[in-house]
Amino acid sequence: MTRRPPLLLAWRAACLLPEPLVRGAAALAADALWLAWRAAPPRPAGEGRLGGVRQYARTLAAVRPDVVGRARRRLVRDGLRSYARCWVDVFRVGTWDDDRRTRAFRPVGFEPMHAELAAGRGVVVALSHSASWDVPGAWGSLHLGPVTTVAERLEPPEVFEAFVAARAAVGVEALPLTGGPPPMPTLVRRVRAGGVVPLLVDRDLGGAGVEVDLLGGRARVGGGAAALADVADARLFVLESSYERDGGAPGGWVVVGRAHEVERVRTGPRAARVAATTQRVADLLGEAVRRHPEDWHVLQPVLLPPGPPAAGASS
């Protein structure tokens, strides 16, 4: 008998148990992880059982160097709670009805996007691993139109398949980043057909990213959103997502999504256009992360070691 991956067992339990119980357990788990990090002896970021939390604390310190001491420790705690909240959303969003999916997301500044879609033209949306990215996708398939994205191929395969199936259940088509046909031609067709393509860009998952200035340092980020908008000649938006406490919302929290349009660079060779537009995306995402650092879920290294400024980076 094949043993199911622990993540899938947790997923099943989260769907079977009452949601308030699941959310309470997730918050307790986040606090337990935070206390373990507080009590552990210092070690290099990324090493050991708590390596991800150490890396996260280091990243938050770089994002908000003005927050120190007890306030910085609280910031790490709030970030772990937000991360746990995100996982509950991943697990539960497929069980929500249309009304719940609508009330779980609060759009701000979406009027230009709605107008473009109403005219039959698709849009590209760049976003970071902030708050929840599944909740905006589930909302978008109801209120914007067909949503197509790209999913990192995870191991074991049944975990990847579970993510693809969960997104399909809420109307989001997820194409594999690797291990199949290159996703770009399909994404171009989806945009040209009037669809919405949201792409995570704050990590270079494909290995062919663009080096940019980000949060006062340097980072290699995904250039896919800028490249897709360039090839499809589509309007490009950055989605700034954060959690907001709301007593009237399901679960007591709502994802607030603020849309910011990016002025694409339209002159010069394509590679230079994409790099320059990606820097503009990074500027907007960096400002959003600084406003809501506790909702940026990056337990892997993002910022590169200090070095020369990125070529073509904005001043």
Short mmCIF file of C-alpha atoms in Angstrom, two decimals:
data_model
loop_
_atom_site.label_atom_id
_atom_site.label_comp_id
_atom_site.label_asym_id
_atom_site.label_seq_id
_atom_site.Cartn_x
_atom_site.Cartn_y
_atom_site.Cartn_z
CA MET A 1 0.00 0.00 0.00
CA THR A 2 1.45 3.36 -1.08
CA ARG A 3 1.77 5.88 1.70
CA ARG A 4 0.20 9.24 0.91
CA PRO A 5 2.46 12.32 1.26
CA PRO A 6 1.94 14.16 4.59
CA LEU A 7 0.85 17.31 2.76
CA LEU A 8 -2.02 15.46 1.11
CA LEU A 9 -3.06 13.93 4.44
CA ALA A 10 -3.12 17.42 6.00
CA TRP A 11 -5.08 18.68 2.99
CA ARG A 12 -7.71 15.97 3.39
CA ALA A 13 -8.03 16.61 7.12
CA ALA A 14 -8.36 20.36 6.53
CA CYS A 15 -11.28 19.74 4.18
CA LEU A 16 -13.06 17.29 6.50
CA LEU A 17 -12.78 19.22 9.76
CA PRO A 18 -14.77 22.40 10.57
CA GLU A 19 -12.99 25.41 9.14
CA PRO A 20 -12.78 27.38 12.44
CA LEU A 21 -11.00 24.38 13.98
CA VAL A 22 -8.59 24.17 11.04
CA ARG A 23 -7.78 27.87 11.21
CA GLY A 24 -7.22 27.70 14.96
CA ALA A 25 -4.92 24.70 14.60
CA ALA A 26 -2.94 26.46 11.85
CA ALA A 27 -2.45 29.54 14.04
CA LEU A 28 -1.27 27.36 16.95
CA ALA A 29 1.16 25.53 14.67
CA ALA A 30 2.55 28.87 13.46
CA ASP A 31 3.05 30.05 17.05
CA ALA A 32 4.73 26.76 18.01
CA LEU A 33 7.15 27.15 15.09
CA TRP A 34 7.87 30.73 16.13
CA LEU A 35 8.55 29.69 19.73
CA ALA A 36 10.89 26.93 18.53
CA TRP A 37 12.77 29.50 16.44
CA ARG A 38 12.99 31.85 19.43
CA ALA A 39 14.38 29.10 21.65
CA ALA A 40 16.83 27.58 19.15
CA PRO A 41 20.54 28.52 19.27
CA PRO A 42 21.73 30.79 16.47
CA ARG A 43 22.64 29.02 13.23
CA PRO A 44 23.19 30.18 9.62
CA ALA A 45 20.01 30.98 7.69
CA GLY A 46 18.71 28.03 5.74
CA GLU A 47 20.39 25.35 7.87
CA GLY A 48 18.75 22.78 10.12
CA ARG A 49 15.14 21.94 10.87
CA LEU A 50 14.26 25.61 11.32
CA GLY A 51 16.34 26.75 8.35
CA GLY A 52 13.35 28.14 6.47
CA VAL A 53 12.25 30.24 9.44
CA ARG A 54 15.80 31.54 9.92
CA GLN A 55 15.94 32.52 6.26
CA TYR A 56 12.53 34.18 6.54
CA ALA A 57 13.65 36.20 9.57
CA ARG A 58 16.76 37.27 7.69
CA THR A 59 14.72 38.36 4.68
CA LEU A 60 12.29 40.34 6.84
CA ALA A 61 15.25 42.07 8.50
CA ALA A 62 16.47 43.15 5.05
CA VAL A 63 13.00 44.30 4.00
CA ARG A 64 12.37 46.33 7.17
CA PRO A 65 15.73 47.20 8.76
CA ASP A 66 13.94 49.87 10.79
CA VAL A 67 12.07 47.18 12.74
CA VAL A 68 14.37 45.79 15.43
CA GLY A 69 14.36 43.84 18.69
CA ARG A 70 10.99 42.72 20.02
CA ALA A 71 9.13 44.35 17.11
CA ARG A 72 11.16 42.30 14.62
CA ARG A 73 10.38 39.09 16.49
CA ARG A 74 6.68 39.99 16.41
CA LEU A 75 6.99 40.62 12.67
CA VAL A 76 8.35 37.09 12.19
CA ARG A 77 5.49 35.72 14.31
CA ASP A 78 2.89 37.63 12.30
CA GLY A 79 4.51 36.42 9.08
CA LEU A 80 4.32 32.77 10.16
CA ARG A 81 0.68 33.23 11.11
CA SER A 82 -0.01 34.75 7.70
CA TYR A 83 1.79 31.84 6.03
CA ALA A 84 -0.36 29.37 7.96
CA ARG A 85 -3.48 31.32 6.95
CA CYS A 86 -2.39 31.03 3.32
CA TRP A 87 -2.13 27.24 3.55
CA VAL A 88 -5.63 26.98 5.01
CA ASP A 89 -6.88 29.00 2.04
CA VAL A 90 -5.07 26.62 -0.33
CA PHE A 91 -6.70 23.63 1.35
CA ARG A 92 -10.19 25.05 1.75
CA VAL A 93 -10.82 27.27 -1.29
CA GLY A 94 -12.05 24.33 -3.37
CA THR A 95 -14.79 23.67 -0.79
CA TRP A 96 -16.18 27.22 -0.95
CA ASP A 97 -19.30 28.15 -2.88
CA ASP A 98 -19.43 31.15 -5.21
CA ASP A 99 -20.63 33.51 -2.49
CA ARG A 100 -17.79 32.53 -0.18
CA ARG A 101 -15.21 32.92 -2.95
CA THR A 102 -16.61 36.37 -3.69
CA ARG A 103 -16.57 37.56 -0.07
CA ALA A 104 -13.06 36.26 0.61
CA PHE A 105 -11.47 38.78 -1.78
CA ARG A 106 -11.77 42.56 -1.88
CA PRO A 107 -10.62 44.13 -5.18
CA VAL A 108 -9.28 47.68 -5.22
CA GLY A 109 -8.44 49.61 -8.39
CA PHE A 110 -9.65 46.92 -10.79
CA GLU A 111 -11.62 49.32 -13.03
CA PRO A 112 -8.97 49.51 -15.81
CA MET A 113 -8.67 45.73 -15.81
CA HIS A 114 -12.44 45.29 -16.03
CA ALA A 115 -12.61 47.76 -18.92
CA GLU A 116 -9.89 45.95 -20.86
CA LEU A 117 -11.55 42.57 -20.38
CA ALA A 118 -14.98 43.97 -21.28
CA ALA A 119 -13.46 45.08 -24.59
CA GLY A 120 -12.39 41.50 -25.27
CA ARG A 121 -8.69 42.03 -24.59
CA GLY A 122 -6.85 39.84 -22.12
CA VAL A 123 -4.55 41.04 -19.35
CA VAL A 124 -1.40 39.83 -17.63
CA VAL A 125 -1.04 40.11 -13.85
CA ALA A 126 2.28 39.91 -12.00
CA LEU A 127 2.11 38.96 -8.35
CA SER A 128 4.31 37.90 -5.47
CA HIS A 129 4.01 35.11 -2.90
CA SER A 130 2.03 37.49 -0.69
CA ALA A 131 -1.08 36.70 1.38
CA SER A 132 -2.97 34.19 -0.76
CA TRP A 133 -2.64 33.76 -4.52
CA ASP A 134 -5.32 31.05 -4.69
CA VAL A 135 -8.07 33.28 -3.31
CA PRO A 136 -7.62 36.00 -6.00
CA GLY A 137 -7.52 33.27 -8.66
CA ALA A 138 -10.76 31.73 -7.44
CA TRP A 139 -12.38 35.18 -7.31
CA GLY A 140 -11.03 36.09 -10.74
CA SER A 141 -12.51 33.04 -12.46
CA LEU A 142 -15.93 34.21 -11.23
CA HIS A 143 -15.65 37.95 -11.82
CA LEU A 144 -13.02 38.53 -14.50
CA GLY A 145 -13.08 35.64 -16.94
CA PRO A 146 -11.02 32.56 -17.80
CA VAL A 147 -7.89 32.40 -15.63
CA THR A 148 -4.74 30.54 -16.70
CA THR A 149 -1.49 30.37 -14.77
CA VAL A 150 1.70 28.32 -14.52
CA ALA A 151 2.42 25.89 -11.69
CA GLU A 152 5.82 24.74 -10.47
CA ARG A 153 6.14 20.98 -10.92
CA LEU A 154 6.37 19.59 -7.38
CA GLU A 155 7.46 16.19 -6.14
CA PRO A 156 6.05 13.68 -5.60
CA PRO A 157 3.79 13.87 -8.69
CA GLU A 158 0.58 13.35 -6.72
CA VAL A 159 1.22 16.62 -4.85
CA PHE A 160 1.56 18.52 -8.11
CA GLU A 161 -1.57 16.83 -9.45
CA ALA A 162 -3.48 17.81 -6.31
CA PHE A 163 -2.58 21.47 -6.79
CA VAL A 164 -3.58 21.38 -10.46
CA ALA A 165 -6.89 19.68 -9.62
CA ALA A 166 -7.64 22.11 -6.77
CA ARG A 167 -7.13 25.09 -9.04
CA ALA A 168 -9.22 23.52 -11.79
CA ALA A 169 -12.02 23.06 -9.24
CA VAL A 170 -12.24 26.85 -8.84
CA GLY A 171 -11.93 27.59 -12.56
CA VAL A 172 -8.17 28.19 -12.76
CA GLU A 173 -6.19 26.39 -15.47
CA ALA A 174 -2.66 25.62 -14.23
CA LEU A 175 -0.06 24.70 -16.86
CA PRO A 176 3.11 22.88 -15.73
CA LEU A 177 6.22 25.05 -15.80
CA THR A 178 8.40 22.08 -16.74
CA GLY A 179 7.94 18.50 -17.87
CA GLY A 180 5.56 19.33 -20.71
CA PRO A 181 5.19 21.69 -23.68
CA PRO A 182 6.57 25.20 -23.05
CA PRO A 183 3.69 27.14 -21.50
CA MET A 184 4.35 30.47 -23.25
CA PRO A 185 2.55 29.72 -26.57
CA THR A 186 -0.58 28.60 -24.68
CA LEU A 187 -0.44 31.67 -22.41
CA VAL A 188 -0.19 33.96 -25.44
CA ARG A 189 -3.28 32.32 -26.93
CA ARG A 190 -5.19 32.67 -23.66
CA VAL A 191 -4.37 36.39 -23.41
CA ARG A 192 -5.25 37.05 -27.04
CA ALA A 193 -8.57 35.24 -26.48
CA GLY A 194 -9.44 37.73 -23.71
CA GLY A 195 -8.36 35.75 -20.67
CA VAL A 196 -6.50 36.63 -17.48
CA VAL A 197 -3.00 35.25 -16.88
CA PRO A 198 -1.60 35.81 -13.36
CA LEU A 199 2.06 34.84 -12.91
CA LEU A 200 4.18 34.73 -9.75
CA VAL A 201 7.39 36.64 -10.41
CA ASP A 202 9.19 37.20 -7.11
CA ARG A 203 11.16 33.95 -7.44
CA ASP A 204 13.07 32.73 -10.49
CA LEU A 205 11.47 29.30 -10.78
CA GLY A 206 12.41 28.73 -14.42
CA GLY A 207 16.11 29.50 -14.09
CA ALA A 208 16.07 32.17 -16.79
CA GLY A 209 15.07 35.16 -14.70
CA VAL A 210 15.92 38.84 -14.87
CA GLU A 211 18.27 40.45 -12.36
CA VAL A 212 16.70 43.53 -10.81
CA ASP A 213 17.03 45.97 -7.95
CA LEU A 214 14.57 44.86 -5.27
CA LEU A 215 14.03 46.14 -1.74
CA GLY A 216 17.38 47.91 -1.64
CA GLY A 217 19.28 44.84 -2.85
CA ARG A 218 19.52 42.67 -5.91
CA ALA A 219 17.39 39.68 -6.86
CA ARG A 220 16.77 37.38 -9.78
CA VAL A 221 13.05 37.32 -10.50
CA GLY A 222 10.78 35.82 -13.11
CA GLY A 223 10.47 37.82 -16.31
CA GLY A 224 7.54 35.80 -17.61
CA ALA A 225 4.83 38.39 -16.95
CA ALA A 226 6.71 41.16 -18.76
CA ALA A 227 7.64 38.81 -21.62
CA LEU A 228 4.06 37.60 -22.03
CA ALA A 229 2.64 41.11 -22.02
CA ASP A 230 5.24 42.11 -24.61
CA VAL A 231 4.57 39.18 -26.96
CA ALA A 232 0.78 39.39 -26.62
CA ASP A 233 0.79 43.22 -26.61
CA ALA A 234 -1.38 43.17 -23.50
CA ARG A 235 -1.81 45.51 -20.56
CA LEU A 236 0.21 44.48 -17.54
CA PHE A 237 -0.81 44.87 -13.90
CA VAL A 238 0.83 44.19 -10.56
CA LEU A 239 -1.42 42.73 -7.87
CA GLU A 240 -0.61 43.84 -4.33
CA SER A 241 -2.19 41.28 -1.98
CA SER A 242 -2.46 41.47 1.79
CA TYR A 243 -4.59 40.02 4.56
CA GLU A 244 -6.95 42.34 6.40
CA ARG A 245 -8.82 41.45 9.55
CA ASP A 246 -12.57 41.66 8.92
CA GLY A 247 -15.05 40.40 11.48
CA GLY A 248 -17.75 40.05 8.82
CA ALA A 249 -15.60 38.00 6.45
CA PRO A 250 -15.48 34.19 6.41
CA GLY A 251 -12.74 33.09 8.76
CA GLY A 252 -12.36 36.64 10.08
CA TRP A 253 -9.92 37.65 7.31
CA VAL A 254 -10.20 38.89 3.75
CA VAL A 255 -7.55 39.12 1.03
CA VAL A 256 -7.32 42.69 -0.24
CA GLY A 257 -6.00 42.92 -3.79
CA ARG A 258 -4.87 46.27 -5.17
CA ALA A 259 -4.23 46.45 -8.90
CA HIS A 260 -1.44 48.73 -10.17
CA GLU A 261 -0.92 49.11 -13.91
CA VAL A 262 2.65 48.84 -15.21
CA GLU A 263 3.70 51.07 -18.09
CA ARG A 264 5.48 48.65 -20.38
CA VAL A 265 8.75 49.63 -22.06
CA ARG A 266 8.03 49.51 -25.80
CA THR A 267 11.30 50.56 -27.44
CA GLY A 268 14.54 48.70 -28.06
CA PRO A 269 15.24 44.98 -28.53
CA ARG A 270 12.77 42.58 -26.95
CA ALA A 271 15.18 41.30 -24.29
CA ALA A 272 15.94 44.87 -23.20
CA ARG A 273 12.22 45.77 -23.16
CA VAL A 274 11.38 42.75 -21.02
CA ALA A 275 14.24 43.46 -18.59
CA ALA A 276 13.28 47.11 -18.19
CA THR A 277 9.58 46.30 -17.73
CA THR A 278 10.46 43.60 -15.19
CA GLN A 279 12.35 46.22 -13.20
CA ARG A 280 9.20 48.35 -13.13
CA VAL A 281 7.25 45.32 -11.89
CA ALA A 282 9.89 44.73 -9.20
CA ASP A 283 9.68 48.37 -8.09
CA LEU A 284 5.92 48.08 -7.53
CA LEU A 285 6.15 44.69 -5.84
CA GLY A 286 8.95 45.95 -3.59
CA GLU A 287 6.81 48.88 -2.46
CA ALA A 288 3.93 46.47 -1.77
CA VAL A 289 6.15 44.13 0.27
CA ARG A 290 7.42 47.03 2.36
CA ARG A 291 3.83 47.97 3.15
CA HIS A 292 2.90 44.40 4.11
CA PRO A 293 6.11 42.52 4.97
CA GLU A 294 4.31 40.04 7.23
CA ASP A 295 2.29 38.78 4.25
CA TRP A 296 5.30 38.02 2.02
CA HIS A 297 5.86 34.27 2.27
CA VAL A 298 9.45 33.64 1.20
CA LEU A 299 11.23 30.98 3.21
CA GLN A 300 13.88 30.62 0.50
CA PRO A 301 16.68 33.10 -0.31
CA VAL A 302 15.43 35.86 -2.61
CA LEU A 303 17.93 38.71 -2.30
CA LEU A 304 21.34 38.08 -3.85
CA PRO A 305 24.64 38.76 -2.04
CA PRO A 306 25.80 42.38 -2.33
CA GLY A 307 27.44 43.20 -5.62
CA PRO A 308 27.34 45.58 -8.60
CA PRO A 309 23.91 46.99 -9.49
CA ALA A 310 21.87 44.99 -11.98
CA ALA A 311 22.43 45.98 -15.58
CA GLY A 312 19.62 48.20 -16.74
CA ALA A 313 18.16 48.55 -13.24
CA SER A 314 16.31 51.73 -12.46
CA SER A 315 18.07 54.41 -10.46
#
